[in-house]
GROMACS .gro file of C-alpha atoms in nm:
model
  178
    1UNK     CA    1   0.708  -0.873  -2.021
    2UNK     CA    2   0.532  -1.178  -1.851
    3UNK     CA    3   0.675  -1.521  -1.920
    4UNK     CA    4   0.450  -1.763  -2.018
    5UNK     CA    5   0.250  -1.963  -1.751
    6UNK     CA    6   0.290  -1.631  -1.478
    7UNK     CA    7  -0.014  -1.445  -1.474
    8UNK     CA    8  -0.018  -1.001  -1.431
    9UNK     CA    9  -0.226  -0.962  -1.104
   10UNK     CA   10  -0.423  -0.618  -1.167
   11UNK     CA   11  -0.445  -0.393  -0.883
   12UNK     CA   12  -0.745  -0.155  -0.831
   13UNK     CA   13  -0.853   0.090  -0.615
   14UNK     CA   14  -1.078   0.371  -0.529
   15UNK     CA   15  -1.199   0.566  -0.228
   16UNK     CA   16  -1.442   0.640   0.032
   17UNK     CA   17  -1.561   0.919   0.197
   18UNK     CA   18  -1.614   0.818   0.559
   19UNK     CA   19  -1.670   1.029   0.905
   20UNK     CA   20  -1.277   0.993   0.979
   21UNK     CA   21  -1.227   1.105   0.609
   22UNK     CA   22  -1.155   1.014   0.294
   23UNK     CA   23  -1.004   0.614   0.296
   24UNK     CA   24  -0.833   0.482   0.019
   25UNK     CA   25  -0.887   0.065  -0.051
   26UNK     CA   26  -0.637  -0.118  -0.230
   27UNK     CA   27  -0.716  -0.449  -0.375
   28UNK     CA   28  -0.608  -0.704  -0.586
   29UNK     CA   29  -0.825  -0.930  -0.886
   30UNK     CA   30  -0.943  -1.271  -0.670
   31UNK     CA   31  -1.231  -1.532  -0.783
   32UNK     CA   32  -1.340  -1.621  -0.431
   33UNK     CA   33  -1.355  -1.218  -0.287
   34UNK     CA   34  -1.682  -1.073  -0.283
   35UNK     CA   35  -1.659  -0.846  -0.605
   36UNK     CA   36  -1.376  -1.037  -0.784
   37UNK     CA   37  -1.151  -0.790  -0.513
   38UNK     CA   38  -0.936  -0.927  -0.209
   39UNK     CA   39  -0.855  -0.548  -0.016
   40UNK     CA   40  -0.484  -0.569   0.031
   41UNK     CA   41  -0.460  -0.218   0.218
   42UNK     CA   42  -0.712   0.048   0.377
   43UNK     CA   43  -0.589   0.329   0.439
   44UNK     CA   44  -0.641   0.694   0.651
   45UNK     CA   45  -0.561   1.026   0.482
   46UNK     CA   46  -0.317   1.110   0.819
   47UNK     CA   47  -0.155   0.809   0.676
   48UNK     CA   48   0.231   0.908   0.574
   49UNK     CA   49   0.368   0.730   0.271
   50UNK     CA   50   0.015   0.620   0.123
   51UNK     CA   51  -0.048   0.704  -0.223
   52UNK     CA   52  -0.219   0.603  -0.527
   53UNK     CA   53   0.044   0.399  -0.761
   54UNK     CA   54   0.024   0.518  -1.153
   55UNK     CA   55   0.026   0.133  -1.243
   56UNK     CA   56  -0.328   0.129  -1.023
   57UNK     CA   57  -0.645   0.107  -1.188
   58UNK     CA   58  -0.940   0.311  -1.043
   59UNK     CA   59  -1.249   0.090  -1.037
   60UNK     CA   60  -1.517   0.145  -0.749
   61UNK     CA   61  -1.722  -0.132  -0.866
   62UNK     CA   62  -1.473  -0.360  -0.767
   63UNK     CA   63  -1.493  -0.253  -0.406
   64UNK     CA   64  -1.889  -0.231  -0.369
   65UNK     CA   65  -1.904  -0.509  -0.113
   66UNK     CA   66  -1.644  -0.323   0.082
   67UNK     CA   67  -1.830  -0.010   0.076
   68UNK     CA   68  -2.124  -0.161   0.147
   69UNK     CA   69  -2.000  -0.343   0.489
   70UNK     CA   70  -1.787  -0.025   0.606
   71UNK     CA   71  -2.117   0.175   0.561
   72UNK     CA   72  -2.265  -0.071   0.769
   73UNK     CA   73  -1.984  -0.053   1.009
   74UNK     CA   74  -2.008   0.372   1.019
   75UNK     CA   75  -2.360   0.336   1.087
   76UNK     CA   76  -2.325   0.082   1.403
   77UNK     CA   77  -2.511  -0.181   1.190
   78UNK     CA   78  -2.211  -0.377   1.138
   79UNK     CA   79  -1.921  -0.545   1.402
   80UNK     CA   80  -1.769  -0.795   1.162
   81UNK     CA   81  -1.623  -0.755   0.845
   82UNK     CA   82  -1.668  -1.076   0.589
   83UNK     CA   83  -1.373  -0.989   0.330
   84UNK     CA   84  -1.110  -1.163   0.158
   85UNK     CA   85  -0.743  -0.982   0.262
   86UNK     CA   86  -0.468  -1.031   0.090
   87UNK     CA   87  -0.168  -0.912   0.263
   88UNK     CA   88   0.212  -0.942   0.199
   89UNK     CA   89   0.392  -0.945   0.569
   90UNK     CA   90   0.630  -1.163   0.729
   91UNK     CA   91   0.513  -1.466   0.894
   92UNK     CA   92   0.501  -1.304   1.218
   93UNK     CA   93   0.352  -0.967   1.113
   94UNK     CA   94   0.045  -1.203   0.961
   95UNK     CA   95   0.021  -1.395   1.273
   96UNK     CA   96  -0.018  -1.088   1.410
   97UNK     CA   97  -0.232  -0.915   1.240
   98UNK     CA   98  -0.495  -1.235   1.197
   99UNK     CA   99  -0.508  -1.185   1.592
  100UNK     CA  100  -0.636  -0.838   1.556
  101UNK     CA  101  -0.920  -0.961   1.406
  102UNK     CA  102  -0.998  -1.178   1.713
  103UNK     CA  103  -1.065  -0.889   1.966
  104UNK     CA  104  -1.432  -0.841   1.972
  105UNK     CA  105  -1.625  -0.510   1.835
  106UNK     CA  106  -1.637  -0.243   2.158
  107UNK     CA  107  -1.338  -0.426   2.294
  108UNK     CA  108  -1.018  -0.325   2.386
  109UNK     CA  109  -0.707  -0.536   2.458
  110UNK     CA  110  -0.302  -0.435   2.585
  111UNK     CA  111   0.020  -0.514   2.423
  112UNK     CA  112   0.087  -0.745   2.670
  113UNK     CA  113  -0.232  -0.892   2.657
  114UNK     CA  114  -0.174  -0.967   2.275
  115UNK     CA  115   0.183  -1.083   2.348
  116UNK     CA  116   0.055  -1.320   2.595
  117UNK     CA  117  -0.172  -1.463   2.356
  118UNK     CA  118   0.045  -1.522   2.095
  119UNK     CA  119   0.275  -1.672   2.307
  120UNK     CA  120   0.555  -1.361   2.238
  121UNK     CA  121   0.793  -1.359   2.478
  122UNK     CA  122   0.865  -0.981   2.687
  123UNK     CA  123   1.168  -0.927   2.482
  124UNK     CA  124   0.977  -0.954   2.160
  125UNK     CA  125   0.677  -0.715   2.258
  126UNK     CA  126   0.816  -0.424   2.071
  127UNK     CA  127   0.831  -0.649   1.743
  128UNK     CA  128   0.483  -0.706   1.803
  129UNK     CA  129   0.417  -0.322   1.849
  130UNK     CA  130   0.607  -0.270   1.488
  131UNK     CA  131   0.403  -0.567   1.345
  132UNK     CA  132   0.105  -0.367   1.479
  133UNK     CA  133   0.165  -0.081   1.349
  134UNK     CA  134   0.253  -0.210   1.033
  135UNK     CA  135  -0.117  -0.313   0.938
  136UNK     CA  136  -0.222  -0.243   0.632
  137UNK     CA  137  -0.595  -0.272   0.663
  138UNK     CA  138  -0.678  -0.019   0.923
  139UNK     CA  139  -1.018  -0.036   1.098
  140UNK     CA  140  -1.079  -0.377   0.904
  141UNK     CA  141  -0.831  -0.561   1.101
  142UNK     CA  142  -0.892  -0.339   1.444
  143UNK     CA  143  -0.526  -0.243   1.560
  144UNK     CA  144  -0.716   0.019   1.712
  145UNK     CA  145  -0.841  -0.201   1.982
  146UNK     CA  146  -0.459  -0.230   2.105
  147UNK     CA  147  -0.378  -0.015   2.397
  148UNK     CA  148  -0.145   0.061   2.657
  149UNK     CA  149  -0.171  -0.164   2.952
  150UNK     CA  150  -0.218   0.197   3.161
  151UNK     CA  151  -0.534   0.268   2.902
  152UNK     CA  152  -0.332   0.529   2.726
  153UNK     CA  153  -0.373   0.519   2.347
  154UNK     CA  154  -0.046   0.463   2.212
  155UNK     CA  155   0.049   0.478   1.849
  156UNK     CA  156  -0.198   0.436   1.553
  157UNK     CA  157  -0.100   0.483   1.204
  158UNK     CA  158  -0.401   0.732   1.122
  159UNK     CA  159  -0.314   0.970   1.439
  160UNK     CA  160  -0.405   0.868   1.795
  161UNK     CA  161  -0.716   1.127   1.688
  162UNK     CA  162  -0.856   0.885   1.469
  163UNK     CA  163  -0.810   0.544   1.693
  164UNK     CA  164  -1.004   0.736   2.017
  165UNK     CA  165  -1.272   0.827   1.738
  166UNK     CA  166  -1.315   0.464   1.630
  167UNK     CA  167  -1.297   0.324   1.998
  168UNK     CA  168  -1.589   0.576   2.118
  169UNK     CA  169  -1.785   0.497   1.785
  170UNK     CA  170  -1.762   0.109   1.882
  171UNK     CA  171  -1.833   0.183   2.251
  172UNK     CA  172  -1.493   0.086   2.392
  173UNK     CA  173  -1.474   0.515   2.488
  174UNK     CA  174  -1.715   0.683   2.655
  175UNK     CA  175  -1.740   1.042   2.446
  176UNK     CA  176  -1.520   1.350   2.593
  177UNK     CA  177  -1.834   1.609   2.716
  178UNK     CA  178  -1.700   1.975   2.681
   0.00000   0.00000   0.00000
């Protein structure tokens, strides 16, 4: 039961079949998103632990906007998203993650890099690593853009597979010739 004056926040989602597979968004009900939507999670299908909640309501229309920019994005028409997020981390993790956002389309940064930026001190890079790999809105906040200072592609929640295929489709990776 809801007490009076709290309001039940609906959450919707639906999917999208993209060239690294089928994504799942997650969103919740907002007045200022773009479709009534703010995405709170996009996710990979080599994602563990991601899975559709029975309380969820499907609803694709909600996410058209979405759609509509990752198409745009898939089709190298697109190097910005322009949606609302609504995300649920720890003060640091959101620090964090809002810094993704800042390294540029067909750019790649390090872990130290980042750290430096943020002003996170050597002994805290590994929390920034598990704040990085704790983003919830793969490819929309680019975590894939983080690499290891050697140019090695560490980590990425979808399977390293998937981050060297989004890094060559923005240009950061020149394509493997066989």
């Amino acid at each position: 039961m809801i007490s009076p004056g709290t309001t039940s926040i609906t959450t919707s989602y639906t999917t999208f079949d993209s060239p690294l597979g089928e994504l799942l968004l997650v969103g919740e009900e907002s007045d200022a998103a773009p479709g009534g939507t703010a995405l709170t999670s996009l996710s990979m299908p080599q994602q563990r632990g991601v899975a559709v909640q029975p309380r969820w309501r499907h609803d694709p229309g909600r996410f058209a906007e979405a759609i509509r920019q990752l198409r745009g994005y898939f089709a190298g028409e697109l190097v910005r998203f322009e949606l609302e997020f609504r995300t649920a981390g720890t003060e640091f993790q959101e620090r964090v993650w809002r810094a993704l956002e800042t390294i540029p389309y067909g750019a790649t940064t390090t872990y130290g890099r980042l750290a430096e930026d943020l002003g996170v001190s050597r002994g805290d890079v590994r929390a920034l690593g598990a704040a990085i790999g704790a983003n919830p809105l793969l490819i929309l906040r680019p975590c894939h853009r983080v690499i290891g200072a050697d140019g090695t592609m560490r980590g990425y929640a979808a399977g390293v597979e998937a981050k060297i295929a989004l890094l060559t489709h923005e240009g950061a990776l020149q394509p493997t010739l066989i």
